[in-house]
mmCIF file with all atom_site columns, N, CA and C in Angstrom:
data_model
loop_
_atom_site.group_PDB
_atom_site.id
_atom_site.type_symbol
_atom_site.label_atom_id
_atom_site.label_alt_id
_atom_site.label_comp_id
_atom_site.label_asym_id
_atom_site.label_entity_id
_atom_site.label_seq_id
_atom_site.pdbx_PDB_ins_code
_atom_site.Cartn_x
_atom_site.Cartn_y
_atom_site.Cartn_z
_atom_site.occupancy
_atom_site.B_iso_or_equiv
_atom_site.pdbx_formal_charge
_atom_site.auth_seq_id
_atom_site.auth_comp_id
_atom_site.auth_asym_id
_atom_site.auth_atom_id
_atom_site.pdbx_PDB_model_num
ATOM 1   N N  . UNK A 1 1  ? 88.692 89.530  80.336 1.00 92.00 ? 1  UNK A N  1
ATOM 2   C CA . UNK A 1 1  ? 89.443 90.833  79.819 1.00 92.00 ? 1  UNK A CA 1
ATOM 3   C C  . UNK A 1 1  ? 89.207 92.386  80.404 1.00 92.00 ? 1  UNK A C  1
ATOM 4   N N  . UNK A 1 2  ? 90.040 92.524  81.142 1.00 94.00 ? 2  UNK A N  1
ATOM 5   C CA . UNK A 1 2  ? 89.739 93.339  82.026 1.00 94.00 ? 2  UNK A CA 1
ATOM 6   C C  . UNK A 1 2  ? 89.920 94.818  81.448 1.00 94.00 ? 2  UNK A C  1
ATOM 7   N N  . UNK A 1 3  ? 89.107 95.697  82.311 1.00 90.00 ? 3  UNK A N  1
ATOM 8   C CA . UNK A 1 3  ? 88.824 96.851  82.380 1.00 90.00 ? 3  UNK A CA 1
ATOM 9   C C  . UNK A 1 3  ? 89.400 97.797  82.612 1.00 90.00 ? 3  UNK A C  1
ATOM 10  N N  . UNK A 1 4  ? 91.089 98.749  82.679 1.00 91.00 ? 4  UNK A N  1
ATOM 11  C CA . UNK A 1 4  ? 91.092 99.072  83.275 1.00 91.00 ? 4  UNK A CA 1
ATOM 12  C C  . UNK A 1 4  ? 90.998 100.575 83.585 1.00 91.00 ? 4  UNK A C  1
ATOM 13  N N  . UNK A 1 5  ? 90.319 101.033 83.182 1.00 88.00 ? 5  UNK A N  1
ATOM 14  C CA . UNK A 1 5  ? 89.637 102.603 82.956 1.00 88.00 ? 5  UNK A CA 1
ATOM 15  C C  . UNK A 1 5  ? 88.881 102.969 82.095 1.00 88.00 ? 5  UNK A C  1
ATOM 16  N N  . UNK A 1 6  ? 87.868 104.096 82.678 1.00 83.00 ? 6  UNK A N  1
ATOM 17  C CA . UNK A 1 6  ? 86.774 104.317 81.699 1.00 83.00 ? 6  UNK A CA 1
ATOM 18  C C  . UNK A 1 6  ? 87.404 106.264 82.054 1.00 83.00 ? 6  UNK A C  1
ATOM 19  N N  . UNK A 1 7  ? 87.373 107.238 80.975 1.00 86.00 ? 7  UNK A N  1
ATOM 20  C CA . UNK A 1 7  ? 86.995 108.208 81.415 1.00 86.00 ? 7  UNK A CA 1
ATOM 21  C C  . UNK A 1 7  ? 85.949 109.002 80.293 1.00 86.00 ? 7  UNK A C  1
ATOM 22  N N  . UNK A 1 8  ? 85.080 108.548 80.186 1.00 86.00 ? 8  UNK A N  1
ATOM 23  C CA . UNK A 1 8  ? 84.536 108.659 78.676 1.00 86.00 ? 8  UNK A CA 1
ATOM 24  C C  . UNK A 1 8  ? 83.228 108.465 79.653 1.00 86.00 ? 8  UNK A C  1
ATOM 25  N N  . UNK A 1 9  ? 81.846 108.646 78.743 1.00 89.00 ? 9  UNK A N  1
ATOM 26  C CA . UNK A 1 9  ? 80.258 108.816 79.500 1.00 89.00 ? 9  UNK A CA 1
ATOM 27  C C  . UNK A 1 9  ? 79.324 107.629 78.853 1.00 89.00 ? 9  UNK A C  1
ATOM 28  N N  . UNK A 1 10 ? 80.431 106.468 77.295 1.00 87.00 ? 10 UNK A N  1
ATOM 29  C CA . UNK A 1 10 ? 80.255 105.957 77.449 1.00 87.00 ? 10 UNK A CA 1
ATOM 30  C C  . UNK A 1 10 ? 80.583 104.416 77.537 1.00 87.00 ? 10 UNK A C  1
ATOM 31  N N  . UNK A 1 11 ? 79.361 103.946 77.728 1.00 88.00 ? 11 UNK A N  1
ATOM 32  C CA . UNK A 1 11 ? 79.863 102.511 78.079 1.00 88.00 ? 11 UNK A CA 1
ATOM 33  C C  . UNK A 1 11 ? 80.432 101.662 77.745 1.00 88.00 ? 11 UNK A C  1
ATOM 34  N N  . UNK A 1 12 ? 81.396 101.950 77.011 1.00 91.00 ? 12 UNK A N  1
ATOM 35  C CA . UNK A 1 12 ? 82.473 100.673 77.297 1.00 91.00 ? 12 UNK A CA 1
ATOM 36  C C  . UNK A 1 12 ? 82.071 98.424  76.830 1.00 91.00 ? 12 UNK A C  1
ATOM 37  N N  . UNK A 1 13 ? 81.263 99.020  78.988 1.00 92.00 ? 13 UNK A N  1
ATOM 38  C CA . UNK A 1 13 ? 81.773 97.336  79.144 1.00 92.00 ? 13 UNK A CA 1
ATOM 39  C C  . UNK A 1 13 ? 79.859 96.966  77.625 1.00 92.00 ? 13 UNK A C  1
ATOM 40  N N  . UNK A 1 14 ? 79.606 97.315  77.647 1.00 92.00 ? 14 UNK A N  1
ATOM 41  C CA . UNK A 1 14 ? 77.955 97.244  76.976 1.00 92.00 ? 14 UNK A CA 1
ATOM 42  C C  . UNK A 1 14 ? 78.027 96.933  75.741 1.00 92.00 ? 14 UNK A C  1
ATOM 43  N N  . UNK A 1 15 ? 78.686 97.346  74.917 1.00 94.00 ? 15 UNK A N  1
ATOM 44  C CA . UNK A 1 15 ? 80.036 97.350  73.405 1.00 94.00 ? 15 UNK A CA 1
ATOM 45  C C  . UNK A 1 15 ? 80.096 95.745  73.424 1.00 94.00 ? 15 UNK A C  1
ATOM 46  N N  . UNK A 1 16 ? 80.928 95.639  74.598 1.00 95.00 ? 16 UNK A N  1
ATOM 47  C CA . UNK A 1 16 ? 81.726 94.559  74.159 1.00 95.00 ? 16 UNK A CA 1
ATOM 48  C C  . UNK A 1 16 ? 80.680 93.025  74.832 1.00 95.00 ? 16 UNK A C  1
ATOM 49  N N  . UNK A 1 17 ? 79.549 93.587  75.480 1.00 96.00 ? 17 UNK A N  1
ATOM 50  C CA . UNK A 1 17 ? 78.668 92.929  75.157 1.00 96.00 ? 17 UNK A CA 1
ATOM 51  C C  . UNK A 1 17 ? 77.729 92.540  74.758 1.00 96.00 ? 17 UNK A C  1
ATOM 52  N N  . UNK A 1 18 ? 77.719 93.620  73.217 1.00 97.00 ? 18 UNK A N  1
ATOM 53  C CA . UNK A 1 18 ? 76.717 93.090  73.081 1.00 97.00 ? 18 UNK A CA 1
ATOM 54  C C  . UNK A 1 18 ? 77.338 92.579  71.347 1.00 97.00 ? 18 UNK A C  1
ATOM 55  N N  . UNK A 1 19 ? 78.630 94.003  71.331 1.00 97.00 ? 19 UNK A N  1
ATOM 56  C CA . UNK A 1 19 ? 79.520 92.261  70.395 1.00 97.00 ? 19 UNK A CA 1
ATOM 57  C C  . UNK A 1 19 ? 80.032 90.990  70.960 1.00 97.00 ? 19 UNK A C  1
ATOM 58  N N  . UNK A 1 20 ? 79.106 90.285  72.003 1.00 97.00 ? 20 UNK A N  1
ATOM 59  C CA . UNK A 1 20 ? 79.060 88.952  72.520 1.00 97.00 ? 20 UNK A CA 1
ATOM 60  C C  . UNK A 1 20 ? 80.307 88.230  73.449 1.00 97.00 ? 20 UNK A C  1
ATOM 61  N N  . UNK A 1 21 ? 80.582 88.865  73.860 1.00 97.00 ? 21 UNK A N  1
ATOM 62  C CA . UNK A 1 21 ? 81.712 89.047  75.718 1.00 97.00 ? 21 UNK A CA 1
ATOM 63  C C  . UNK A 1 21 ? 81.032 89.314  76.209 1.00 97.00 ? 21 UNK A C  1
ATOM 64  N N  . UNK A 1 22 ? 80.776 87.423  76.675 1.00 97.00 ? 22 UNK A N  1
ATOM 65  C CA . UNK A 1 22 ? 80.384 87.263  78.390 1.00 97.00 ? 22 UNK A CA 1
ATOM 66  C C  . UNK A 1 22 ? 80.323 88.261  79.361 1.00 97.00 ? 22 UNK A C  1
ATOM 67  N N  . UNK A 1 23 ? 78.934 88.417  79.987 1.00 95.00 ? 23 UNK A N  1
ATOM 68  C CA . UNK A 1 23 ? 80.323 89.548  80.944 1.00 95.00 ? 23 UNK A CA 1
ATOM 69  C C  . UNK A 1 23 ? 80.340 88.372  81.554 1.00 95.00 ? 23 UNK A C  1
ATOM 70  N N  . UNK A 1 24 ? 80.462 87.693  82.279 1.00 95.00 ? 24 UNK A N  1
ATOM 71  C CA . UNK A 1 24 ? 81.867 86.806  83.328 1.00 95.00 ? 24 UNK A CA 1
ATOM 72  C C  . UNK A 1 24 ? 82.067 86.988  82.996 1.00 95.00 ? 24 UNK A C  1
ATOM 73  N N  . UNK A 1 25 ? 83.034 87.222  81.064 1.00 96.00 ? 25 UNK A N  1
ATOM 74  C CA . UNK A 1 25 ? 85.083 87.436  80.560 1.00 96.00 ? 25 UNK A CA 1
ATOM 75  C C  . UNK A 1 25 ? 85.529 88.804  81.529 1.00 96.00 ? 25 UNK A C  1
ATOM 76  N N  . UNK A 1 26 ? 84.127 89.863  81.979 1.00 95.00 ? 26 UNK A N  1
ATOM 77  C CA . UNK A 1 26 ? 84.508 90.808  81.770 1.00 95.00 ? 26 UNK A CA 1
ATOM 78  C C  . UNK A 1 26 ? 85.647 92.041  83.512 1.00 95.00 ? 26 UNK A C  1
ATOM 79  N N  . UNK A 1 27 ? 86.164 91.898  83.530 1.00 95.00 ? 27 UNK A N  1
ATOM 80  C CA . UNK A 1 27 ? 86.318 92.451  84.924 1.00 95.00 ? 27 UNK A CA 1
ATOM 81  C C  . UNK A 1 27 ? 86.525 93.762  84.927 1.00 95.00 ? 27 UNK A C  1
ATOM 82  N N  . UNK A 1 28 ? 85.398 94.658  85.974 1.00 91.00 ? 28 UNK A N  1
ATOM 83  C CA . UNK A 1 28 ? 85.951 95.826  86.258 1.00 91.00 ? 28 UNK A CA 1
ATOM 84  C C  . UNK A 1 28 ? 86.487 96.450  86.612 1.00 91.00 ? 28 UNK A C  1
ATOM 85  N N  . UNK A 1 29 ? 88.261 96.781  86.391 1.00 91.00 ? 29 UNK A N  1
ATOM 86  C CA . UNK A 1 29 ? 89.583 96.726  87.118 1.00 91.00 ? 29 UNK A CA 1
ATOM 87  C C  . UNK A 1 29 ? 89.093 97.958  88.061 1.00 91.00 ? 29 UNK A C  1
ATOM 88  N N  . UNK A 1 30 ? 88.594 99.237  87.528 1.00 90.00 ? 30 UNK A N  1
ATOM 89  C CA . UNK A 1 30 ? 88.770 100.349 88.575 1.00 90.00 ? 30 UNK A CA 1
ATOM 90  C C  . UNK A 1 30 ? 87.469 100.367 88.858 1.00 90.00 ? 30 UNK A C  1
ATOM 91  N N  . UNK A 1 31 ? 87.478 99.406  90.190 1.00 89.00 ? 31 UNK A N  1
ATOM 92  C CA . UNK A 1 31 ? 86.564 98.753  90.880 1.00 89.00 ? 31 UNK A CA 1
ATOM 93  C C  . UNK A 1 31 ? 87.078 97.998  92.379 1.00 89.00 ? 31 UNK A C  1
ATOM 94  N N  . UNK A 1 32 ? 86.682 98.496  93.173 1.00 90.00 ? 32 UNK A N  1
ATOM 95  C CA . UNK A 1 32 ? 87.344 97.742  93.937 1.00 90.00 ? 32 UNK A CA 1
ATOM 96  C C  . UNK A 1 32 ? 86.612 96.216  94.315 1.00 90.00 ? 32 UNK A C  1
ATOM 97  N N  . UNK A 1 33 ? 87.428 95.008  94.343 1.00 89.00 ? 33 UNK A N  1
ATOM 98  C CA . UNK A 1 33 ? 87.374 93.752  94.381 1.00 89.00 ? 33 UNK A CA 1
ATOM 99  C C  . UNK A 1 33 ? 85.927 93.518  94.826 1.00 89.00 ? 33 UNK A C  1
ATOM 100 N N  . UNK A 1 34 ? 85.771 94.644  96.496 1.00 92.00 ? 34 UNK A N  1
ATOM 101 C CA . UNK A 1 34 ? 84.368 94.356  97.403 1.00 92.00 ? 34 UNK A CA 1
ATOM 102 C C  . UNK A 1 34 ? 83.161 94.666  96.308 1.00 92.00 ? 34 UNK A C  1
ATOM 103 N N  . UNK A 1 35 ? 83.576 95.543  95.679 1.00 92.00 ? 35 UNK A N  1
ATOM 104 C CA . UNK A 1 35 ? 82.815 96.640  94.926 1.00 92.00 ? 35 UNK A CA 1
ATOM 105 C C  . UNK A 1 35 ? 81.781 95.694  93.671 1.00 92.00 ? 35 UNK A C  1
ATOM 106 N N  . UNK A 1 36 ? 83.181 94.715  93.074 1.00 90.00 ? 36 UNK A N  1
ATOM 107 C CA . UNK A 1 36 ? 82.959 93.767  91.580 1.00 90.00 ? 36 UNK A CA 1
ATOM 108 C C  . UNK A 1 36 ? 81.988 92.750  91.740 1.00 90.00 ? 36 UNK A C  1
ATOM 109 N N  . UNK A 1 37 ? 82.131 91.845  93.481 1.00 91.00 ? 37 UNK A N  1
ATOM 110 C CA . UNK A 1 37 ? 80.510 91.078  94.055 1.00 91.00 ? 37 UNK A CA 1
ATOM 111 C C  . UNK A 1 37 ? 79.544 91.927  93.425 1.00 91.00 ? 37 UNK A C  1
ATOM 112 N N  . UNK A 1 38 ? 79.001 92.664  93.588 1.00 93.00 ? 38 UNK A N  1
ATOM 113 C CA . UNK A 1 38 ? 78.018 93.916  93.276 1.00 93.00 ? 38 UNK A CA 1
ATOM 114 C C  . UNK A 1 38 ? 77.785 93.663  92.236 1.00 93.00 ? 38 UNK A C  1
ATOM 115 N N  . UNK A 1 39 ? 78.258 93.461  91.215 1.00 91.00 ? 39 UNK A N  1
ATOM 116 C CA . UNK A 1 39 ? 77.770 93.853  89.495 1.00 91.00 ? 39 UNK A CA 1
ATOM 117 C C  . UNK A 1 39 ? 77.796 92.386  88.562 1.00 91.00 ? 39 UNK A C  1
ATOM 118 N N  . UNK A 1 40 ? 76.879 92.508  87.554 1.00 91.00 ? 40 UNK A N  1
ATOM 119 C CA . UNK A 1 40 ? 76.550 91.631  86.836 1.00 91.00 ? 40 UNK A CA 1
ATOM 120 C C  . UNK A 1 40 ? 78.086 90.437  85.985 1.00 91.00 ? 40 UNK A C  1
ATOM 121 N N  . UNK A 1 41 ? 79.242 91.768  86.192 1.00 92.00 ? 41 UNK A N  1
ATOM 122 C CA . UNK A 1 41 ? 80.254 91.056  85.772 1.00 92.00 ? 41 UNK A CA 1
ATOM 123 C C  . UNK A 1 41 ? 81.557 90.598  85.830 1.00 92.00 ? 41 UNK A C  1
ATOM 124 N N  . UNK A 1 42 ? 82.440 89.448  85.132 1.00 93.00 ? 42 UNK A N  1
ATOM 125 C CA . UNK A 1 42 ? 83.163 88.719  86.473 1.00 93.00 ? 42 UNK A CA 1
ATOM 126 C C  . UNK A 1 42 ? 84.110 89.281  87.602 1.00 93.00 ? 42 UNK A C  1
ATOM 127 N N  . UNK A 1 43 ? 84.414 89.514  88.935 1.00 91.00 ? 43 UNK A N  1
ATOM 128 C CA . UNK A 1 43 ? 84.541 89.468  90.121 1.00 91.00 ? 43 UNK A CA 1
ATOM 129 C C  . UNK A 1 43 ? 86.465 89.801  90.173 1.00 91.00 ? 43 UNK A C  1
ATOM 130 N N  . UNK A 1 44 ? 87.359 88.422  89.080 1.00 85.00 ? 44 UNK A N  1
ATOM 131 C CA . UNK A 1 44 ? 88.703 88.869  89.339 1.00 85.00 ? 44 UNK A CA 1
ATOM 132 C C  . UNK A 1 44 ? 88.657 87.943  86.997 1.00 85.00 ? 44 UNK A C  1
#
């Protein structure tokens, strides 16, 4: 799952995880690939 933009203060990723989506299946697309490697989420 690719999260392209979060223009709110609301943590969409936390809701996805709470609904059962594994962190390794979520890409924080608005962060550079370099920074993604330091998160708990997928890189690509």
